[in-house]
Coordinates of C-alpha atoms in Angstrom, one line a residue:
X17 CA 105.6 85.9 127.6
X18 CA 103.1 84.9 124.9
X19 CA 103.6 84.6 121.1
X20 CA 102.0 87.4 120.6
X21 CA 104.6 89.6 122.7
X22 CA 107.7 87.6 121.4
X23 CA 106.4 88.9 117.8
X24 CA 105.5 92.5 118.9
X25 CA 109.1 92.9 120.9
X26 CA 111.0 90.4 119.3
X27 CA 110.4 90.3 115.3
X28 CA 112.9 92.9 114.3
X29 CA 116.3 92.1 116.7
X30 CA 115.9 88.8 116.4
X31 CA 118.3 87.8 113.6
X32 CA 116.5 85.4 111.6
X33 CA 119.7 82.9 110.9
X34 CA 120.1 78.8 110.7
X35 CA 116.4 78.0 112.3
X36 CA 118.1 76.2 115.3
X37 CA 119.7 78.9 116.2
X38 CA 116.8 81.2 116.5
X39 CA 115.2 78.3 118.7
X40 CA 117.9 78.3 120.9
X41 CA 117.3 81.8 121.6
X42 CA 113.7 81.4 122.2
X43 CA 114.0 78.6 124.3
X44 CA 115.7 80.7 127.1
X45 CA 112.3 81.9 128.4
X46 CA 109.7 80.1 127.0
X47 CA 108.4 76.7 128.0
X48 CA 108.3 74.0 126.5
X49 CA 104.1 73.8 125.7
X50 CA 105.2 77.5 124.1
X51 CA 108.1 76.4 122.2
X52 CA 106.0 75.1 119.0
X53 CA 103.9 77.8 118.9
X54 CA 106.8 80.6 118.5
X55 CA 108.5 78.2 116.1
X56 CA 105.6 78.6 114.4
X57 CA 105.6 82.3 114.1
X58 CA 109.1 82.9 114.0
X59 CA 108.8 81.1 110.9
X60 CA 106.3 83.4 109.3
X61 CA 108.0 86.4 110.6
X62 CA 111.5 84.6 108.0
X63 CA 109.2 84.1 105.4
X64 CA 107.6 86.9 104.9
X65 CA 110.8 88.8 105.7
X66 CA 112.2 86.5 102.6
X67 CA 109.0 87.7 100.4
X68 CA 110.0 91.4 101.0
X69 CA 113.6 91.1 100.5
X70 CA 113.2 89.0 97.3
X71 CA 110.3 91.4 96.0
X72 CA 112.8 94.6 96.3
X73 CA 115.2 92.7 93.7
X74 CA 112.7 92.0 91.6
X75 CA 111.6 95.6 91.3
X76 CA 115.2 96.7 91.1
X77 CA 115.4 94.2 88.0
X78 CA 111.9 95.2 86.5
X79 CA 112.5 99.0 86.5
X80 CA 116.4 98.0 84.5
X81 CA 113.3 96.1 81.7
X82 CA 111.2 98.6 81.5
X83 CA 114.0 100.9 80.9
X84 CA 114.8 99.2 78.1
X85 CA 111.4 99.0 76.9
X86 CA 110.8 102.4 76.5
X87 CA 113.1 102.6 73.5
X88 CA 111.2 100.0 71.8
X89 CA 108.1 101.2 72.9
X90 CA 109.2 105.1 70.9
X91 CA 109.3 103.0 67.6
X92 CA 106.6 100.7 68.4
X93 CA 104.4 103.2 68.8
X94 CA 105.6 105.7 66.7
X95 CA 105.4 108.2 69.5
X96 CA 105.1 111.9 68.2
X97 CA 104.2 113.0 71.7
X98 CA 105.8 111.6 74.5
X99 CA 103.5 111.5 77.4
X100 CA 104.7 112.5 80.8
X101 CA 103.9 110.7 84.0
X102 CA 104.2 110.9 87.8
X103 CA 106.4 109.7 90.5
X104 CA 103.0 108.5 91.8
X105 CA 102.0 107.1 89.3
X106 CA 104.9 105.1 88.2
X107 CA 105.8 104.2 91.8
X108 CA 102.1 102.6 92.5
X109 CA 102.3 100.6 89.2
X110 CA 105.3 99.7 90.1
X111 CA 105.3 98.3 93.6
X112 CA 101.9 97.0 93.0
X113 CA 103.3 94.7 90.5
X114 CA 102.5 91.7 92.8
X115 CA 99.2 93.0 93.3
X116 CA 98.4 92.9 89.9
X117 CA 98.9 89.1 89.3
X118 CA 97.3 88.2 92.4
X119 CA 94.1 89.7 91.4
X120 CA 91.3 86.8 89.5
X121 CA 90.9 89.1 86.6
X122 CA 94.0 89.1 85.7
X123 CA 95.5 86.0 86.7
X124 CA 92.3 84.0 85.5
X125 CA 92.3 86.2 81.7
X126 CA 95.9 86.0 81.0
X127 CA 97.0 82.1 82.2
X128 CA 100.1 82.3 79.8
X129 CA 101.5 85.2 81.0
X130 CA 102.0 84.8 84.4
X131 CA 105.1 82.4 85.8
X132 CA 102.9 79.9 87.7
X133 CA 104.8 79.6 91.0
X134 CA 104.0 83.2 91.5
X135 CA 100.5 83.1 91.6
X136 CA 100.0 81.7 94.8
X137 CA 102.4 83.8 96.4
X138 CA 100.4 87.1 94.8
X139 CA 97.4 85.8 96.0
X140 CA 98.6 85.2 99.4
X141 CA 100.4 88.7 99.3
X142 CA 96.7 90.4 98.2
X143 CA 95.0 88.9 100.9
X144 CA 97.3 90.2 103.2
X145 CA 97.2 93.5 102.4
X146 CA 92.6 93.6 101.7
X147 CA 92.9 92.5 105.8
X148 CA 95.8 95.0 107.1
X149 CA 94.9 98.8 105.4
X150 CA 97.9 100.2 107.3
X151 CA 100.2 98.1 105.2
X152 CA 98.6 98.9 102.2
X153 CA 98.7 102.6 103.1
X154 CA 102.8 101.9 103.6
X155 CA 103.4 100.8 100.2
X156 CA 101.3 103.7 98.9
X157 CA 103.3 106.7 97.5
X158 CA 103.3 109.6 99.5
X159 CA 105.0 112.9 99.9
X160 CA 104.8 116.0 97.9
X161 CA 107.5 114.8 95.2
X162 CA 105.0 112.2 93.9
X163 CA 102.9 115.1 91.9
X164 CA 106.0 115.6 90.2
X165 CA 105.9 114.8 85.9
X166 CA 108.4 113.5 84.0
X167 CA 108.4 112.2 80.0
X168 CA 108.7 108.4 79.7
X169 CA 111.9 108.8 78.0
X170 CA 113.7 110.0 81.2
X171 CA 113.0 107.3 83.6
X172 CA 116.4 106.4 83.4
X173 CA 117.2 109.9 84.4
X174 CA 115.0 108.9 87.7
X175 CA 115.9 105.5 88.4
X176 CA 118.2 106.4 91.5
X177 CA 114.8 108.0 92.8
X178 CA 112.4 105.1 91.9
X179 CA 114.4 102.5 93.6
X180 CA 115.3 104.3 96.4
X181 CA 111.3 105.4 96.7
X182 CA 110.6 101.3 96.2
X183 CA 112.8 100.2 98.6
X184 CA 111.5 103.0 101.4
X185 CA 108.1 101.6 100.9
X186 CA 108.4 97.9 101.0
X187 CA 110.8 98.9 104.1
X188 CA 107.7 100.8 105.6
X189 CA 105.0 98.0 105.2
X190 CA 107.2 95.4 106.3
X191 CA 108.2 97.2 109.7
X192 CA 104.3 98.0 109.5
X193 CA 103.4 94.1 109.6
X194 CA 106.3 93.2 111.9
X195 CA 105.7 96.0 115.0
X196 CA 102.3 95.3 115.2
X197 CA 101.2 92.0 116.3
X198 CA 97.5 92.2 114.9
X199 CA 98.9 93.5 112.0
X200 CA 101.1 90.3 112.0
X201 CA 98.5 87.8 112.6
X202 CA 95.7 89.2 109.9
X203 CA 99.4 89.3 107.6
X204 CA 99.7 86.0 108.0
X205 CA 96.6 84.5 109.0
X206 CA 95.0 80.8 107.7
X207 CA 98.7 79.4 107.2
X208 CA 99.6 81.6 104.2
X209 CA 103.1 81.7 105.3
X210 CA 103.8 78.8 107.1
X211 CA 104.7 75.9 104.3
X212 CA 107.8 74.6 104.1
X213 CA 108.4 75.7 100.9
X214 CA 110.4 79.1 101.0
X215 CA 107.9 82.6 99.9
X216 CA 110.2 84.0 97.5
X217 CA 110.2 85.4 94.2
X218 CA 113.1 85.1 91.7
X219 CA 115.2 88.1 90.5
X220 CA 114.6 87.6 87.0
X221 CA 110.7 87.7 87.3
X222 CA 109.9 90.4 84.4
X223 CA 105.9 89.4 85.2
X224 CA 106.1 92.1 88.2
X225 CA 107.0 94.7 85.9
X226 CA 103.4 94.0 83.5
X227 CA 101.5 96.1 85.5
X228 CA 104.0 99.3 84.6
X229 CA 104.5 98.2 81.0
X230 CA 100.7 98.5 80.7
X231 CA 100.6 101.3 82.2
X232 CA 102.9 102.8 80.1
X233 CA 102.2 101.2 77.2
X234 CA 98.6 101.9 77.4
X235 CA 99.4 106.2 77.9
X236 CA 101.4 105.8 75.1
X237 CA 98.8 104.8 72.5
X238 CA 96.1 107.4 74.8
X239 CA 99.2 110.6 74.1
X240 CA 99.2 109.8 70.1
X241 CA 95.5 109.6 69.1
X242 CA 95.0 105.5 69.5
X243 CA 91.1 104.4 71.1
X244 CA 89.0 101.4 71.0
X245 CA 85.5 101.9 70.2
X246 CA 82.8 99.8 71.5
X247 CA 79.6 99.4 70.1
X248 CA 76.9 97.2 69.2
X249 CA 78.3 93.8 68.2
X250 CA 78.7 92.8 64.5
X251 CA 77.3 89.6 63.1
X252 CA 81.1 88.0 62.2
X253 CA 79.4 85.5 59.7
X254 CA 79.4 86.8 56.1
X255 CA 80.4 90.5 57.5
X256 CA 83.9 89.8 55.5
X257 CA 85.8 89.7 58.8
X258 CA 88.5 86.8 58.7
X259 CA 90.1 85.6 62.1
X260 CA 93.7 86.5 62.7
X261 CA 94.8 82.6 63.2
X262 CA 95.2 81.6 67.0
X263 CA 93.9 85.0 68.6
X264 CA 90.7 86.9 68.9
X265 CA 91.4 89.3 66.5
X266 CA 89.6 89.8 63.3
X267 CA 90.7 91.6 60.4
X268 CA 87.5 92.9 58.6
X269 CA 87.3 95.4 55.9
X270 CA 87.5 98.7 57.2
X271 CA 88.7 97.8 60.8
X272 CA 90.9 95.4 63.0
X273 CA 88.6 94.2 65.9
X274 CA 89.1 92.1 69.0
X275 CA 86.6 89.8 71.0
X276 CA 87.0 89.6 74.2
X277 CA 86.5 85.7 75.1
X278 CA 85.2 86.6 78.3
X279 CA 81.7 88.6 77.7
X280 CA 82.4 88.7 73.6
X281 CA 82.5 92.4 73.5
X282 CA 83.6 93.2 70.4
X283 CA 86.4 96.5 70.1
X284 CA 87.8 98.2 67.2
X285 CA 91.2 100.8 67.3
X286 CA 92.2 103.6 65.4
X287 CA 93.8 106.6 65.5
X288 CA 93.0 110.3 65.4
X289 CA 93.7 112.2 62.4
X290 CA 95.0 108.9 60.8
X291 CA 92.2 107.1 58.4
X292 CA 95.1 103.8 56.9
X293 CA 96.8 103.7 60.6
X294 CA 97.9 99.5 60.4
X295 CA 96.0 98.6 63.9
X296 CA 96.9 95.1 63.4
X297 CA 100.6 95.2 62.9
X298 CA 100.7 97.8 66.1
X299 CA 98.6 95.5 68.3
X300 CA 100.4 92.1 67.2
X301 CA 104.0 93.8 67.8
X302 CA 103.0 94.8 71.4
X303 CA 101.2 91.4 72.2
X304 CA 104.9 89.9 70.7
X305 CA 107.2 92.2 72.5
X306 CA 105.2 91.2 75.8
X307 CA 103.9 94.8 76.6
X308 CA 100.7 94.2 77.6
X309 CA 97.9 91.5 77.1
X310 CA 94.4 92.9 75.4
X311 CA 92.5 91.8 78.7
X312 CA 94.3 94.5 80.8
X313 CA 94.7 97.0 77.8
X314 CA 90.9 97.2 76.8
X315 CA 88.6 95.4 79.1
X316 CA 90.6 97.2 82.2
X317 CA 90.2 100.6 80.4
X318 CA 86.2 99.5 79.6
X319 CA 85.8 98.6 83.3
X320 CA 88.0 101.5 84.6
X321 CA 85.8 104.3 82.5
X322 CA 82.4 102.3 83.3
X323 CA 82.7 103.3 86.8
X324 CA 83.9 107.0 85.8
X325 CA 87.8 106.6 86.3
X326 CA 89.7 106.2 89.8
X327 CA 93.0 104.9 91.0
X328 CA 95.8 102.5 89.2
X329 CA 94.5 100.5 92.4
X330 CA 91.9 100.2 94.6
X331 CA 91.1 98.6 97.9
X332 CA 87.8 97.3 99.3
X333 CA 88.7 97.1 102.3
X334 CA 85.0 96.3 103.8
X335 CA 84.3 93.7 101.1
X336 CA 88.3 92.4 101.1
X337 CA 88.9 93.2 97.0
X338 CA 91.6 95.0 95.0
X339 CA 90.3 96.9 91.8
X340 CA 93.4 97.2 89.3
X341 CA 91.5 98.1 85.7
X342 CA 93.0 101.8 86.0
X343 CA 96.5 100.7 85.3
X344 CA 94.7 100.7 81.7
X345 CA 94.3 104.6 80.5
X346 CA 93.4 103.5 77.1
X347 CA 90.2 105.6 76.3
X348 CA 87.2 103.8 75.0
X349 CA 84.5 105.5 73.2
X350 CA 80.8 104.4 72.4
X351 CA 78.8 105.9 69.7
X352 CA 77.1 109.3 70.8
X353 CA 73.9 109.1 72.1
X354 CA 74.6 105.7 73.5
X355 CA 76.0 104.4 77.2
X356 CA 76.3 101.2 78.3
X357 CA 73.8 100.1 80.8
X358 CA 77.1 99.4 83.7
X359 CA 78.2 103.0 83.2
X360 CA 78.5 104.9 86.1
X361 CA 76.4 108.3 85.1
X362 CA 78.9 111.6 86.2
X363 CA 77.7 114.1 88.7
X364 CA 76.2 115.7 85.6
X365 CA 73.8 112.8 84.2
X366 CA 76.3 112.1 81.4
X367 CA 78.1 109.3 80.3
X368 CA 81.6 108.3 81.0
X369 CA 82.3 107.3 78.3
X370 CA 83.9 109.1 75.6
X371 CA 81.4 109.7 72.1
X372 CA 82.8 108.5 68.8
X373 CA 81.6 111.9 67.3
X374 CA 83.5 114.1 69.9
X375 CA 86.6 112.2 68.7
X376 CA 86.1 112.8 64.9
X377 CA 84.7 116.5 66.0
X378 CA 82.2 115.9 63.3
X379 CA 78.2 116.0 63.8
X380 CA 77.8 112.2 62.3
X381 CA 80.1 108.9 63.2
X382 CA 82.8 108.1 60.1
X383 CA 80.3 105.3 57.5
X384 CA 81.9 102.5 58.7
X385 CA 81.4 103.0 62.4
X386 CA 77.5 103.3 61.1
X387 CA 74.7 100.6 61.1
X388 CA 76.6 97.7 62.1
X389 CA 74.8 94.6 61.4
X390 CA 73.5 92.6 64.3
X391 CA 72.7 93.0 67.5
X392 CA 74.2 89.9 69.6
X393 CA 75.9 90.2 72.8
X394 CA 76.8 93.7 74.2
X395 CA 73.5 95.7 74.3
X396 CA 73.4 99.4 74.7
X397 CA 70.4 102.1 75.8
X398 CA 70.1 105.1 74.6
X399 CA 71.3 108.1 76.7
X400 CA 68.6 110.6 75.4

């Protein structure tokens, strides 16, 4: 019997207890050239066993925070409409919470965030999943249930439903990985589970739940009138901006702005209907409460509307990426007339991108959104 058999018939009786013990067993019929070789696996097959178990309680414990966020989130926000979501929705942000830090644009954007000793095992867990679709498609919501809406506020109502959904899933693409012995080996392949140090996340791991607090967060601000404009950048010196000490935020006269240190595109926020809303104290509380990070929140909603909107997450499967800017819904608008030259055009030849004067429903941009000065940076064409 080769190793490839022993994992196929053998990976889900075999109760993975003290190691010797599982050699023992093996050692009945296999010989002794053979015997390394299904140490070998047998030791993938406990770690990434280890990796599932100690992902569900994470997600158990990361559902119990977010609960609690959404309280804070009410005031935070100041929500006068609370938006409703999906089963789908929240499920995919959700158990794609490891996902998220394993991806380079988030990890590599947001170093303080993420607990260190996680990132590896992220990455490792993203590269599985890019080489092994059918696992990916196992941890995918599915059923007609998922369409189903609900406000925020009642997640706690839904918990029983979201955990047991969770668990079903992570059950799913682990028997997926562990039935199938191809499936095993692309899994696990180049050694990604075979150190000695144990896979395994810790309980109280509140980084796998970022990817549903943006998510959340970022509807939030979309249900009560918040949006970043983008535009052409301003010249910062002698424009009467002053830097918000230790950020990239700058307070300027009639606008708080951030620039994002990656490509320096430059965003402002406001709200609908609200000319003296305080941008900067709602931005700085969110950064403080830990509810998102402005990489994911805007330049995930700019990337996520530049190629006309899809999925929280996306797999290339061909080319081996993961695509999570969608778990951002915050909308970003450009001034009308204007798209910005990585904009996917719609069916219709238009822009994706929401117009500043749609917002305002008004035939010209507010003054201040007018004639900025400068032209450094982010340049746009005209759409006409």
């Amino acid at each position: 019997m080769d190793p490839e058999q022993i994992v196929q018939q053998s990976a889900i009786k075999i109760v993975l207890g003290p190691q010797m013990r599982a050699q023992t067993t093996v050692n009945r019929f296999l010989t002794p050239e053979q015997v390394p070789r299904v140490r070998y696996v047998l030791w993938n097959i406990y770690q990434i066993n280890n990796l599932f178990n100690t992902y569900y309680t994470a997600l158990q414990n990361a559902v119990n925070n977010v609960q609690s966020m959404i309280t804070s989130l009410t005031t935070t926000v100041d929500l006068i409409k609370r938006p409703s979501v999906t089963f789908f929705d929240i499920l995919s942000a959700l158990t794609m919470g490891l996902v998220f830090l394993g991806v380079p644009a988030i990890f590599d954007t947001i170093p303080t965030m993420v607990v260190k000793e996680i990132v590896p095992i992220a990455q490792g867990f993203v590269l599985g999943l890019t080489q092994t679709p059918g696992t990916f498609r196992a941890l995918w919501p599915q059923g007609d249930v998922m369409s189903q809406t609900f406000q925020i506020g009642q997640l706690n109502e839904n918990l029983d439903f979201i955990n047991n959904q969770s668990s079903a899933m992570l059950n799913d693409a682990l028997a997926t990985i562990m039935n199938n012995a191809g499936t095993f080996i692309s899994f696990a392949g180049y050694g990604r589970y075979s150190g000695a140090t144990k896979v395994s996340i810790p309980d109280d791991t509140d980084d796998i739940s970022f990817a549903l607090k943006n998510y959340l967060t970022s509807i939030s601000l979309k249900e009560n009138g918040w949006y970043a404009y983008v535009g052409r950048n301003i010249s910062l010196l002698g424009s009467g901006c002053l830097p918000v000490q230790d950020t990239n935020f700058f307070e300027c006269p009639s606008m708080f702005l951030w620039m994002s240190p990656q490509n320096y595109r430059q965003y402002s926020f406001f709200q609908r209907g609200n000319g003296k809303s305080n941008a900067r104290k709602l931005f700085q509380q969110l950064l403080s409460l830990g509810y998102v990070e402005m990489p994911t929140l805007v330049e995930g909603a700019y990337n996520c509307t530049a190629k006309a909107g899809g999925p929280l997450i996306n797999v290339d499967f061909e080319n081996g990426s993961i695509d999570t800017s969608c778990i951002s819904q915050m909308p970003i608008y450009v001034s009308k007339g204007t798209c910005p030259p990585d904009a996917v055009k719609m069916p219709d030849g238009s822009c994706p991108f929401g117009s500043i004067t749609d917002t305002y429903k008004s035939s010209t941009p507010p003054t201040f959104m007018r004639n900025w000065g400068g032209s450094q940076g982010v340049q746009y064409t005209s759409d006409s």
